[in-house]
XYZ file of C-alpha atoms in Angstrom:
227
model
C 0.000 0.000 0.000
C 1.252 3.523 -1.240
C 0.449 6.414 1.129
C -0.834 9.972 -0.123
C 1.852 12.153 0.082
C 0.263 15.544 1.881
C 1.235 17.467 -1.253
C -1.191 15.086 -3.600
C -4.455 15.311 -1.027
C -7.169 16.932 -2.181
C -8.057 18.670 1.250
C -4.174 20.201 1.065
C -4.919 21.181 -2.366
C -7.949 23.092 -1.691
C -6.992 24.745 1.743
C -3.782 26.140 -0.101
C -5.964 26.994 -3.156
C -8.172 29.030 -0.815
C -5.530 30.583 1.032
C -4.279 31.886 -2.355
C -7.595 32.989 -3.370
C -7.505 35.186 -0.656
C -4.260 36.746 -1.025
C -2.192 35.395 1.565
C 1.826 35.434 1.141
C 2.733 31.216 1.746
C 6.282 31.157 2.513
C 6.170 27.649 3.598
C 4.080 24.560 4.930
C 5.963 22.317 8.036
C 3.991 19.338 8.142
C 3.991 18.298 12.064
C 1.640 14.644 11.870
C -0.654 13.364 9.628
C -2.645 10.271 10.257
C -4.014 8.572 6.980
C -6.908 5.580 6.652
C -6.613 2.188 5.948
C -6.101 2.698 2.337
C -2.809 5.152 3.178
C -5.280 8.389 2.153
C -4.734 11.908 4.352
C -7.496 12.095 6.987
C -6.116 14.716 9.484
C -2.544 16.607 9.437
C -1.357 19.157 12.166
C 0.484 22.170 9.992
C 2.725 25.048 10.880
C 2.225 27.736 8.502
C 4.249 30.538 7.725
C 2.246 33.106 5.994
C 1.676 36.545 5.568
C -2.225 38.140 5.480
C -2.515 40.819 2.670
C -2.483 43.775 5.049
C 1.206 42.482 6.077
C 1.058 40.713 9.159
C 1.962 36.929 9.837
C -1.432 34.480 10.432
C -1.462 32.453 13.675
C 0.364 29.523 12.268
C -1.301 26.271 13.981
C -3.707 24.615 11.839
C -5.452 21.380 11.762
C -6.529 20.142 8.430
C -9.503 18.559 7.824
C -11.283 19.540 4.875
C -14.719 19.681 3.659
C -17.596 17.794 6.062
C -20.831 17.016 5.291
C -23.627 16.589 7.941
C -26.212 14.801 7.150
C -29.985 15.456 9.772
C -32.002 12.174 9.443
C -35.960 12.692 10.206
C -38.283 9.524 10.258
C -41.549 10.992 9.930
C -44.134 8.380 11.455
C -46.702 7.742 8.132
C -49.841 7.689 10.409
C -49.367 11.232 13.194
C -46.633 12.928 10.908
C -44.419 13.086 14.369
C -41.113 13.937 13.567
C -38.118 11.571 15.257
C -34.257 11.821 14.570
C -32.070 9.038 14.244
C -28.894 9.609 15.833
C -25.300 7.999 16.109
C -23.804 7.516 19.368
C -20.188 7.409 19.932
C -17.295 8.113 21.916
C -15.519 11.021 20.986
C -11.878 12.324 21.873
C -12.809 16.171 22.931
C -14.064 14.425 26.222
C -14.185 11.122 25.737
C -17.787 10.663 26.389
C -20.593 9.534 24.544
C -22.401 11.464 22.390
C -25.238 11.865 20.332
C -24.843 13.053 16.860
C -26.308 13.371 13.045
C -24.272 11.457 10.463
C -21.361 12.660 9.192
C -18.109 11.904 7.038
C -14.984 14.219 4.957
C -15.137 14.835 1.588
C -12.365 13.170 -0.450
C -11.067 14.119 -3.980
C -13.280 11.266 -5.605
C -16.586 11.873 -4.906
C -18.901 14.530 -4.040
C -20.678 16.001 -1.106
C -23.803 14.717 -2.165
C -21.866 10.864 -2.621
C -20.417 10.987 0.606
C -23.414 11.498 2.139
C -25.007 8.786 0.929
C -22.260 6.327 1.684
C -22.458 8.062 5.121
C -25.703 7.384 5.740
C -25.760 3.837 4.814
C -22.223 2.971 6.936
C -23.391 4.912 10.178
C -27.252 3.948 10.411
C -27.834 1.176 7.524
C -30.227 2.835 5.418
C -29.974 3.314 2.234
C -30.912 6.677 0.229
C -30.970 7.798 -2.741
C -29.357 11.249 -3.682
C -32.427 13.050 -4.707
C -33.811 12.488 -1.594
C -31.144 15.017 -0.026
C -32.320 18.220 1.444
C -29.403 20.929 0.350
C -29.044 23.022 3.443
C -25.965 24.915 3.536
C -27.225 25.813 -0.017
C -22.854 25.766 -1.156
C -21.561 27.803 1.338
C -19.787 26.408 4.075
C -19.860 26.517 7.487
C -16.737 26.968 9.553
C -16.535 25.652 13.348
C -13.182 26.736 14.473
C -11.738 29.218 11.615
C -9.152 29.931 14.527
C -7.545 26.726 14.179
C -8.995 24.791 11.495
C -10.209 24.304 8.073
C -13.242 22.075 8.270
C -15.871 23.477 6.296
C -19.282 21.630 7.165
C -21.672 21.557 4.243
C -25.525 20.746 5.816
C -28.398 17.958 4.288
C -31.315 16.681 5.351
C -33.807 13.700 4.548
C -36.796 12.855 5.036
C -38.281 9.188 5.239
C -41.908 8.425 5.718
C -42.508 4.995 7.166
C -44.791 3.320 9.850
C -43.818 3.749 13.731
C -42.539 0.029 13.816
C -40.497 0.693 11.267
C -38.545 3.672 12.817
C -38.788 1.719 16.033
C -36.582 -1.061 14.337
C -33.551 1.428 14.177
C -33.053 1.792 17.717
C -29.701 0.406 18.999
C -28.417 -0.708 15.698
C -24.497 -1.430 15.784
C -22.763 -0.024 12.911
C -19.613 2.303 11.801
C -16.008 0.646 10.090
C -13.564 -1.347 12.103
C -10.849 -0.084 9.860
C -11.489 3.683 11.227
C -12.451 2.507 14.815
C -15.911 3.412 15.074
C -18.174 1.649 16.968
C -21.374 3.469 16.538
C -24.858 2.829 17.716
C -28.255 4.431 16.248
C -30.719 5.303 18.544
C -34.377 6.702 17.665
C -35.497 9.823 19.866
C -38.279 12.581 19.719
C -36.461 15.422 17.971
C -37.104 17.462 20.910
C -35.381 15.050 22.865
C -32.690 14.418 20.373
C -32.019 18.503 19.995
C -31.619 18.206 24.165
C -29.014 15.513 23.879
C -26.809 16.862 21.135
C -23.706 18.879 22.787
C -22.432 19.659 19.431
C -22.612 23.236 17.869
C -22.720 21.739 14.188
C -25.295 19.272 15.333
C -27.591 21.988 16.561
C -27.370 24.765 13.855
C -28.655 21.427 11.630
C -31.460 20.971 13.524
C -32.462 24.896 12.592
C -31.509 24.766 9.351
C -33.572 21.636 8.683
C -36.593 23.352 10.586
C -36.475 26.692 8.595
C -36.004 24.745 4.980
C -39.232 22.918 5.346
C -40.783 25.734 7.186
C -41.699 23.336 10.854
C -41.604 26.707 12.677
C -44.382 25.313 15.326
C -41.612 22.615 16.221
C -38.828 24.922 15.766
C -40.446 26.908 18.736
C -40.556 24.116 21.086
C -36.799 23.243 20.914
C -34.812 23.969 24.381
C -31.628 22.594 25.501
């Protein structure tokens, strides 16, 4: 197995690309760690940059590349009262090492598109399989930045919505799913998306929720959200 070389990743490519577009001076890159997948591809790298902003002053030089995200809101709408539930993944994560509750989600590589990935994402973290026109476009191309302090992760937001009976969206509670190869160990678990919106301690997670609400235009739900 060959690994990407940083230089070749797409998610290098386009951060420098955009860096560029915006006029920044790049003087140089120091590449600190990178940790690649199974198949030797760049997932994460730590960076020192050394760059200088157009107005002539050097950019804090810590920066953790990502890339692009995509986030994808899953609503089972029950056929018969049109109550709305979320399915959620539920997984320990390494900000606090907890469990937490989550919409699907996975980075964009150079060989398929936002609108790909989340499909594939979809099917690997919950089992369900959807087709692409099915995809609420939320972030409507623009993305969303989480930490443009110290990293370039640009989430890009979709939604779908699946009718089906209430035994139906029952069956997807405590499903075990996620890839080995990545070490995730993922469960799905079926919650009133009041409840759900309570139990998500993300940022990223939450603005979803909002932007899901406003697209279809659920303002009367919307309303009773609280954390």
């Amino acid at each position: 197995m060959q690994e990407e070389k940083l230089q070749d990743a797409h998610k290098f490519k386009r951060w420098k690309e955009k860096l560029v577009e915006n006029n920044l001076k790049i003087n140089g890159v120091e590449e600190v760690y990178t940790r690649r997948n199974h198949n030797g591809e760049v997932l994460f790298s730590t960076l020192m940059l050394d760059a200088v902003t157009p107005e002539g002053h050097k950019i804090p030089p810590i920066c953790f590349l990502k890339g692009d995200v995509v986030c994808i809101l899953v609503c089972l709408i029950d056929a018969k009262t049109k109550e709305k539930y979320l399915l959620l993944v539920r997984q320990r994560r390494i900000a606090s090492g907890e469990l937490t509750y989550e919409h699907p989600a996975g980075m964009v590589d150079g060989t398929k598109t936002a609108v790909e990935i989340c499909v594939q994402e979809v099917f690997e973290e919950t089992g369900i399989n959807i087709t692409e026109d099915q995809l609420l476009v939320l972030s409507k191309g623009k993305p969303y930045y989480p930490s443009t302090g110290t990293s370039d992760e640009a989430m890009f937001f979709f939604a779908c919505e699946l009718e089906m009976t209430k035994t139906e969206i029952e069956a997807f509670e405590n499903q075990q799913h996620g890839t080995n190869e990545e070490h995730e160990f993922i469960t799905t678990h079926v919650l009133s998306f009041q409840k759900a919106h309570r139990l998500i301690n993300n940022t990223n997670g939450l603005l979803l929720n909002y932007l899901y609400l406003q697209e279809v235009g659920d303002f009367k739900l919307m309303s009773q959200l609280s954390l």
